[in-house]
PDB file of C-alpha atoms in Angstrom:
ATOM      1  CA  GLY A   1      -5.817  15.085   9.746  1.00  0.00           C
ATOM      2  CA  GLU A   2      -6.628  13.010   6.705  1.00  0.00           C
ATOM      3  CA  ASN A   3      -8.352   9.504   7.084  1.00  0.00           C
ATOM      4  CA  VAL A   4     -10.341   6.613   4.910  1.00  0.00           C
ATOM      5  CA  GLU A   5     -12.444   4.351   6.265  1.00  0.00           C
ATOM      6  CA  GLN A   6     -12.972   1.211   5.101  1.00  0.00           C
ATOM      7  CA  HIS A   7     -15.908  -1.135   6.147  1.00  0.00           C
ATOM      8  CA  PRO A   8     -16.118  -3.987   6.742  1.00  0.00           C
ATOM      9  CA  SER A   9     -13.084  -5.365   8.348  1.00  0.00           C
ATOM     10  CA  THR A  10     -14.058  -9.249   7.955  1.00  0.00           C
ATOM     11  CA  LEU A  11     -16.813 -10.608   5.105  1.00  0.00           C
ATOM     12  CA  SER A  12     -17.393 -14.403   4.629  1.00  0.00           C
ATOM     13  CA  VAL A  13     -19.564 -15.040   1.042  1.00  0.00           C
ATOM     14  CA  GLN A  14     -20.540 -18.452  -0.196  1.00  0.00           C
ATOM     15  CA  GLU A  15     -18.845 -18.667  -4.213  1.00  0.00           C
ATOM     16  CA  GLY A  16     -20.510 -17.462  -6.492  1.00  0.00           C
ATOM     17  CA  ASP A  17     -22.085 -15.012  -4.334  1.00  0.00           C
ATOM     18  CA  SER A  18     -21.237 -10.780  -4.213  1.00  0.00           C
ATOM     19  CA  ALA A  19     -18.775  -8.617  -2.079  1.00  0.00           C
ATOM     20  CA  VAL A  20     -19.303  -5.225  -1.251  1.00  0.00           C
ATOM     21  CA  ILE A  21     -16.727  -3.050   0.257  1.00  0.00           C
ATOM     22  CA  LYS A  22     -17.472   0.899   1.245  1.00  0.00           C
ATOM     23  CA  CYS A  23     -14.399   3.158   1.961  1.00  0.00           C
ATOM     24  CA  THR A  24     -15.470   6.906   3.101  1.00  0.00           C
ATOM     25  CA  TYR A  25     -12.804  10.055   2.421  1.00  0.00           C
ATOM     26  CA  SER A  26     -12.228  12.817   4.950  1.00  0.00           C
ATOM     27  CA  ASP A  27     -10.058  14.587   2.428  1.00  0.00           C
ATOM     28  CA  SER A  28     -12.100  16.262  -0.597  1.00  0.00           C
ATOM     29  CA  ALA A  29      -8.791  17.322  -2.637  1.00  0.00           C
ATOM     30  CA  SER A  30      -8.643  13.581  -3.047  1.00  0.00           C
ATOM     31  CA  ASN A  31      -9.403  13.038  -7.152  1.00  0.00           C
ATOM     32  CA  TYR A  32      -7.699   9.323  -7.741  1.00  0.00           C
ATOM     33  CA  PHE A  33      -8.744   6.032  -5.370  1.00  0.00           C
ATOM     34  CA  PRO A  34      -7.076   2.796  -6.015  1.00  0.00           C
ATOM     35  CA  TRP A  35      -8.111  -0.949  -4.501  1.00  0.00           C
ATOM     36  CA  TYR A  36      -5.492  -2.661  -3.409  1.00  0.00           C
ATOM     37  CA  LYS A  37      -5.387  -6.749  -3.466  1.00  0.00           C
ATOM     38  CA  GLN A  38      -3.053  -8.148  -0.719  1.00  0.00           C
ATOM     39  CA  GLU A  39      -2.080 -12.131  -0.642  1.00  0.00           C
ATOM     40  CA  LEU A  40      -0.558 -13.459   2.213  1.00  0.00           C
ATOM     41  CA  GLY A  41       2.957 -12.864   2.527  1.00  0.00           C
ATOM     42  CA  LYS A  42       2.506 -10.570  -0.602  1.00  0.00           C
ATOM     43  CA  GLY A  43       3.100  -6.984  -1.510  1.00  0.00           C
ATOM     44  CA  PRO A  44      -0.025  -5.059  -2.244  1.00  0.00           C
ATOM     45  CA  GLN A  45      -1.439  -5.581  -5.928  1.00  0.00           C
ATOM     46  CA  LEU A  46      -3.657  -2.786  -7.644  1.00  0.00           C
ATOM     47  CA  ILE A  47      -7.096  -4.571  -9.436  1.00  0.00           C
ATOM     48  CA  ILE A  48      -8.970  -1.340 -10.285  1.00  0.00           C
ATOM     49  CA  ASP A  49      -9.043   2.537  -9.997  1.00  0.00           C
ATOM     50  CA  ILE A  50     -11.373   4.944 -10.364  1.00  0.00           C
ATOM     51  CA  ARG A  51     -10.474   9.064 -10.901  1.00  0.00           C
ATOM     52  CA  SER A  52     -12.703  11.443  -9.539  1.00  0.00           C
ATOM     53  CA  ASN A  53     -14.351  12.490 -13.018  1.00  0.00           C
ATOM     54  CA  VAL A  54     -15.623   9.274 -13.357  1.00  0.00           C
ATOM     55  CA  GLY A  55     -18.252   7.605 -11.553  1.00  0.00           C
ATOM     56  CA  GLU A  56     -18.229   4.190 -12.241  1.00  0.00           C
ATOM     57  CA  LYS A  57     -15.438   1.732 -13.653  1.00  0.00           C
ATOM     58  CA  LYS A  58     -15.934  -1.977 -14.487  1.00  0.00           C
ATOM     59  CA  ASP A  59     -13.193  -5.070 -15.096  1.00  0.00           C
ATOM     60  CA  GLN A  60     -14.592  -7.852 -15.558  1.00  0.00           C
ATOM     61  CA  ARG A  61     -16.252  -9.625 -12.246  1.00  0.00           C
ATOM     62  CA  ILE A  62     -14.940  -6.262 -10.747  1.00  0.00           C
ATOM     63  CA  ALA A  63     -16.299  -2.541 -10.212  1.00  0.00           C
ATOM     64  CA  VAL A  64     -15.583   0.236  -8.338  1.00  0.00           C
ATOM     65  CA  THR A  65     -18.214   3.491  -7.752  1.00  0.00           C
ATOM     66  CA  LEU A  66     -17.610   7.154  -6.618  1.00  0.00           C
ATOM     67  CA  ASN A  67     -19.986   9.632  -4.626  1.00  0.00           C
ATOM     68  CA  LYS A  68     -17.655  12.530  -4.582  1.00  0.00           C
ATOM     69  CA  THR A  69     -20.394  14.440  -3.260  1.00  0.00           C
ATOM     70  CA  ALA A  70     -20.590  12.167  -0.316  1.00  0.00           C
ATOM     71  CA  LYS A  71     -17.105  11.057  -0.211  1.00  0.00           C
ATOM     72  CA  HIS A  72     -18.135   7.659  -0.371  1.00  0.00           C
ATOM     73  CA  PHE A  73     -16.220   4.977  -2.877  1.00  0.00           C
ATOM     74  CA  SER A  74     -17.243   1.136  -3.493  1.00  0.00           C
ATOM     75  CA  LEU A  75     -15.699  -2.069  -4.250  1.00  0.00           C
ATOM     76  CA  HIS A  76     -18.006  -4.430  -5.956  1.00  0.00           C
ATOM     77  CA  ILE A  77     -16.947  -7.991  -6.634  1.00  0.00           C
ATOM     78  CA  THR A  78     -19.263 -10.248  -8.544  1.00  0.00           C
ATOM     79  CA  GLU A  79     -19.559 -13.829  -8.946  1.00  0.00           C
ATOM     80  CA  THR A  80     -16.503 -14.773  -6.117  1.00  0.00           C
ATOM     81  CA  GLN A  81     -14.186 -17.463  -6.094  1.00  0.00           C
ATOM     82  CA  PRO A  82     -12.360 -18.906  -3.754  1.00  0.00           C
ATOM     83  CA  GLU A  83      -9.147 -17.074  -4.882  1.00  0.00           C
ATOM     84  CA  ASP A  84     -10.821 -13.750  -4.316  1.00  0.00           C
ATOM     85  CA  SER A  85      -9.956 -14.385  -0.924  1.00  0.00           C
ATOM     86  CA  ALA A  86      -7.496 -12.209   0.665  1.00  0.00           C
ATOM     87  CA  VAL A  87      -7.637  -8.560   2.053  1.00  0.00           C
ATOM     88  CA  TYR A  88      -8.219  -5.311  -0.228  1.00  0.00           C
ATOM     89  CA  PHE A  89      -7.407  -2.100   0.228  1.00  0.00           C
ATOM     90  CA  CYS A  90      -8.977   1.171  -0.560  1.00  0.00           C
ATOM     91  CA  ALA A  91      -7.031   4.179  -0.844  1.00  0.00           C
ATOM     92  CA  ALA A  92      -7.654   7.994  -1.675  1.00  0.00           C
ATOM     93  CA  GLY A  93      -5.100  10.283  -3.115  1.00  0.00           C
ATOM     94  CA  GLY A  94      -3.711  12.885  -4.970  1.00  0.00           C
ATOM     95  CA  THR A  95       0.011  14.019  -6.161  1.00  0.00           C
ATOM     96  CA  TYR A  96       1.120  11.208  -4.648  1.00  0.00           C
ATOM     97  CA  LYS A  97       0.325  10.702  -1.116  1.00  0.00           C
ATOM     98  CA  TYR A  98      -2.756   8.129  -0.533  1.00  0.00           C
ATOM     99  CA  ILE A  99      -4.070   7.267   2.221  1.00  0.00           C
ATOM    100  CA  PHE A 100      -5.408   4.095   2.698  1.00  0.00           C
ATOM    101  CA  GLY A 101      -8.436   2.212   4.840  1.00  0.00           C
ATOM    102  CA  THR A 102      -7.957  -0.306   7.750  1.00  0.00           C
ATOM    103  CA  GLY A 103      -8.225  -3.553   4.588  1.00  0.00           C
ATOM    104  CA  THR A 104     -11.181  -5.975   4.459  1.00  0.00           C
ATOM    105  CA  ARG A 105     -10.540  -9.664   5.405  1.00  0.00           C
ATOM    106  CA  LEU A 106     -12.541 -10.948   2.188  1.00  0.00           C
ATOM    107  CA  LYS A 107     -13.383 -14.838   2.910  1.00  0.00           C
ATOM    108  CA  VAL A 108     -15.137 -16.997   0.399  1.00  0.00           C
ATOM    109  CA  LEU A 109     -16.420 -19.931   0.806  1.00  0.00           C
ATOM    110  CA  ALA A 110     -16.936 -23.298  -1.587  1.00  0.00           C
TER     111      ALA A 110
ATOM    112  CA  ASP B   1      10.200  -7.017 -15.814  1.00  0.00           C
ATOM    113  CA  ALA B   2      11.135  -8.348 -12.480  1.00  0.00           C
ATOM    114  CA  GLY B   3       8.964  -5.630 -10.527  1.00  0.00           C
ATOM    115  CA  VAL B   4      10.264  -3.991  -7.573  1.00  0.00           C
ATOM    116  CA  ILE B   5      12.724  -6.466  -5.905  1.00  0.00           C
ATOM    117  CA  GLN B   6      13.348  -5.647  -1.830  1.00  0.00           C
ATOM    118  CA  SER B   7      16.303  -8.256  -0.150  1.00  0.00           C
ATOM    119  CA  PRO B   8      16.048  -8.732   2.679  1.00  0.00           C
ATOM    120  CA  ARG B   9      12.552 -11.295   3.031  1.00  0.00           C
ATOM    121  CA  HIS B  10      12.702 -11.607   6.291  1.00  0.00           C
ATOM    122  CA  GLU B  11      15.351 -10.105   8.961  1.00  0.00           C
ATOM    123  CA  VAL B  12      15.425 -10.965  12.946  1.00  0.00           C
ATOM    124  CA  THR B  13      17.476  -8.730  14.792  1.00  0.00           C
ATOM    125  CA  GLU B  14      18.182  -7.965  18.567  1.00  0.00           C
ATOM    126  CA  MET B  15      17.479  -4.501  19.903  1.00  0.00           C
ATOM    127  CA  GLY B  16      20.097  -2.226  19.079  1.00  0.00           C
ATOM    128  CA  GLN B  17      21.157  -3.452  15.954  1.00  0.00           C
ATOM    129  CA  GLU B  18      21.734  -1.549  12.670  1.00  0.00           C
ATOM    130  CA  VAL B  19      19.126  -3.017  10.122  1.00  0.00           C
ATOM    131  CA  THR B  20      19.345  -2.003   6.474  1.00  0.00           C
ATOM    132  CA  LEU B  21      16.640  -2.439   4.176  1.00  0.00           C
ATOM    133  CA  ARG B  22      17.212  -2.689   0.601  1.00  0.00           C
ATOM    134  CA  CYS B  23      15.402  -1.820  -2.622  1.00  0.00           C
ATOM    135  CA  LYS B  24      15.114  -2.256  -6.735  1.00  0.00           C
ATOM    136  CA  PRO B  25      12.683  -0.233  -8.347  1.00  0.00           C
ATOM    137  CA  ILE B  26      10.951  -1.355 -11.890  1.00  0.00           C
ATOM    138  CA  SER B  27      13.378   0.440 -14.287  1.00  0.00           C
ATOM    139  CA  GLY B  28      12.102   3.534 -15.461  1.00  0.00           C
ATOM    140  CA  HIS B  29      10.408   4.433 -12.712  1.00  0.00           C
ATOM    141  CA  ASN B  30      11.003   8.268 -11.004  1.00  0.00           C
ATOM    142  CA  SER B  31       9.392   7.408  -8.074  1.00  0.00           C
ATOM    143  CA  LEU B  32      10.292   5.373  -4.887  1.00  0.00           C
ATOM    144  CA  PHE B  33       8.444   5.078  -1.810  1.00  0.00           C
ATOM    145  CA  TRP B  34       9.236   3.100   1.507  1.00  0.00           C
ATOM    146  CA  TYR B  35       5.583   2.272   3.456  1.00  0.00           C
ATOM    147  CA  ARG B  36       5.371   0.346   6.778  1.00  0.00           C
ATOM    148  CA  GLN B  37       2.452  -2.270   7.642  1.00  0.00           C
ATOM    149  CA  THR B  38       1.622  -3.049  11.160  1.00  0.00           C
ATOM    150  CA  MET B  39      -2.123  -4.617  12.245  1.00  0.00           C
ATOM    151  CA  MET B  40      -2.509  -1.519  14.555  1.00  0.00           C
ATOM    152  CA  ARG B  41      -1.525   0.869  11.985  1.00  0.00           C
ATOM    153  CA  GLY B  42      -1.774  -0.107   8.822  1.00  0.00           C
ATOM    154  CA  LEU B  43       0.157   0.742   5.379  1.00  0.00           C
ATOM    155  CA  GLU B  44       1.869   3.670   6.875  1.00  0.00           C
ATOM    156  CA  LEU B  45       4.267   6.478   4.156  1.00  0.00           C
ATOM    157  CA  LEU B  46       7.467   6.677   5.141  1.00  0.00           C
ATOM    158  CA  ILE B  47       8.878   8.185   2.966  1.00  0.00           C
ATOM    159  CA  TYR B  48       8.915   9.186  -0.512  1.00  0.00           C
ATOM    160  CA  PHE B  49      12.080   9.958  -3.660  1.00  0.00           C
ATOM    161  CA  ASN B  50      10.950  11.265  -7.237  1.00  0.00           C
ATOM    162  CA  ASN B  51      13.935  11.517  -9.239  1.00  0.00           C
ATOM    163  CA  ASN B  52      15.832  10.216  -6.038  1.00  0.00           C
ATOM    164  CA  VAL B  53      15.733  13.413  -4.662  1.00  0.00           C
ATOM    165  CA  PRO B  54      13.145  12.919  -1.184  1.00  0.00           C
ATOM    166  CA  ILE B  55      10.371  14.858  -1.249  1.00  0.00           C
ATOM    167  CA  ASP B  56       8.301  13.837   1.321  1.00  0.00           C
ATOM    168  CA  ASP B  57       9.798  12.233   4.380  1.00  0.00           C
ATOM    169  CA  SER B  58       7.015  13.211   7.252  1.00  0.00           C
ATOM    170  CA  GLY B  59       5.992  10.124   7.913  1.00  0.00           C
ATOM    171  CA  MET B  60       9.569   8.668   9.423  1.00  0.00           C
ATOM    172  CA  PRO B  61       8.962   7.670  12.925  1.00  0.00           C
ATOM    173  CA  GLU B  62      11.711   9.809  14.266  1.00  0.00           C
ATOM    174  CA  ASP B  63      15.400   9.926  14.189  1.00  0.00           C
ATOM    175  CA  ARG B  64      16.006   6.317  14.419  1.00  0.00           C
ATOM    176  CA  PHE B  65      15.029   6.071  10.887  1.00  0.00           C
ATOM    177  CA  SER B  66      17.045   6.876   6.841  1.00  0.00           C
ATOM    178  CA  ALA B  67      16.224   6.785   3.736  1.00  0.00           C
ATOM    179  CA  LYS B  68      18.825   6.953   0.937  1.00  0.00           C
ATOM    180  CA  MET B  69      18.062   6.440  -3.291  1.00  0.00           C
ATOM    181  CA  PRO B  70      21.805   7.382  -4.813  1.00  0.00           C
ATOM    182  CA  ASN B  71      20.775   6.018  -7.746  1.00  0.00           C
ATOM    183  CA  ALA B  72      17.994   5.502  -9.824  1.00  0.00           C
ATOM    184  CA  SER B  73      17.955   1.501  -9.286  1.00  0.00           C
ATOM    185  CA  PHE B  74      18.583   1.262  -5.555  1.00  0.00           C
ATOM    186  CA  SER B  75      17.529   2.460  -1.990  1.00  0.00           C
ATOM    187  CA  THR B  76      18.235   1.630   1.264  1.00  0.00           C
ATOM    188  CA  LEU B  77      15.907   2.110   4.511  1.00  0.00           C
ATOM    189  CA  LYS B  78      18.304   2.138   7.644  1.00  0.00           C
ATOM    190  CA  ILE B  79      17.270   1.849  11.380  1.00  0.00           C
ATOM    191  CA  GLN B  80      19.678   2.360  13.739  1.00  0.00           C
ATOM    192  CA  PRO B  81      19.652   1.511  16.348  1.00  0.00           C
ATOM    193  CA  SER B  82      16.582  -0.738  16.630  1.00  0.00           C
ATOM    194  CA  GLU B  83      13.370  -1.396  18.819  1.00  0.00           C
ATOM    195  CA  PRO B  84      10.837  -3.729  19.138  1.00  0.00           C
ATOM    196  CA  ARG B  85       8.156  -1.069  18.601  1.00  0.00           C
ATOM    197  CA  ASP B  86       9.970  -1.457  14.443  1.00  0.00           C
ATOM    198  CA  SER B  87       8.898  -4.960  14.435  1.00  0.00           C
ATOM    199  CA  ALA B  88       6.420  -5.035  10.991  1.00  0.00           C
ATOM    200  CA  VAL B  89       6.693  -5.249   7.430  1.00  0.00           C
ATOM    201  CA  TYR B  90       8.338  -3.157   5.252  1.00  0.00           C
ATOM    202  CA  PHE B  91       7.109  -2.162   1.573  1.00  0.00           C
ATOM    203  CA  CYS B  92       8.974  -0.880  -1.260  1.00  0.00           C
ATOM    204  CA  ALA B  93       6.663   0.739  -4.139  1.00  0.00           C
ATOM    205  CA  SER B  94       7.583   2.322  -7.344  1.00  0.00           C
ATOM    206  CA  SER B  95       5.956   4.456  -9.824  1.00  0.00           C
ATOM    207  CA  PRO B  96       6.445   5.795 -13.556  1.00  0.00           C
ATOM    208  CA  VAL B  97       4.509   9.824 -12.255  1.00  0.00           C
ATOM    209  CA  ALA B  98       4.162  10.220  -8.807  1.00  0.00           C
ATOM    210  CA  GLY B  99       0.130  11.078  -8.815  1.00  0.00           C
ATOM    211  CA  TYR B 100      -2.510   9.238 -10.636  1.00  0.00           C
ATOM    212  CA  TYR B 101      -0.492   6.243 -11.242  1.00  0.00           C
ATOM    213  CA  GLU B 102      -0.634   2.175  -9.956  1.00  0.00           C
ATOM    214  CA  GLN B 103       2.144   1.944  -7.160  1.00  0.00           C
ATOM    215  CA  TYR B 104       3.653  -1.001  -7.824  1.00  0.00           C
ATOM    216  CA  PHE B 105       4.864  -2.833  -4.166  1.00  0.00           C
ATOM    217  CA  GLY B 106       7.649  -5.290  -3.360  1.00  0.00           C
ATOM    218  CA  PRO B 107       6.976  -8.535  -1.640  1.00  0.00           C
ATOM    219  CA  GLY B 108       8.627  -6.418   1.621  1.00  0.00           C
ATOM    220  CA  THR B 109      10.718  -7.077   4.104  1.00  0.00           C
ATOM    221  CA  ARG B 110       9.302  -8.693   7.501  1.00  0.00           C
ATOM    222  CA  LEU B 111      11.262  -7.537  10.187  1.00  0.00           C
ATOM    223  CA  THR B 112      11.167  -9.038  14.136  1.00  0.00           C
ATOM    224  CA  VAL B 113      13.054  -7.438  16.297  1.00  0.00           C
ATOM    225  CA  THR B 114      13.842  -9.042  19.683  1.00  0.00           C
TER     226      THR B 114
END
């Protein structure tokens, strides 16, 4: 069935360093790729998304890249700050249904 | 806007009891989703409503689970009878238009079945 693999499952970086999280999807019909941030005790919140007709998108310290041929997409966070510490989920979707990755727990060390 | 509202935030119940989770989507959103989150299975879509009509309930685990959306501003997810394996965090999300748009998640209901 449809699947989204996400790596790594945990990631620790020093404050100010960059963090990269990678996802691979299986359904070639997927055309929408959101990234969600989930803080403890809260619901997931969208931080950035990308559509299949775009290869890269940037919003301040956050960027996402998409390689449709390889079915890969990645989240890049630069100049990490302690408040970036959270669980990050990628998702792949089309129409209404999103398949979520298993999450990456990011810890930014001060 | 207050965002998606869910109640209760925490629910502890005994096996066999009926549990009802409630959701109020963002006003004007016509799509509503119920998700379940567990460590083992991650975030799973349970059911999707569009314009108050259930479109996809293929994620509902079994007949013990049912969901309704009597109007555009209210939805319920009911588990009857509840079992310990139902323990999870249940999220409701809404979207202005299904498909290419952000899904706005509520704070979730943490359900514990003992």
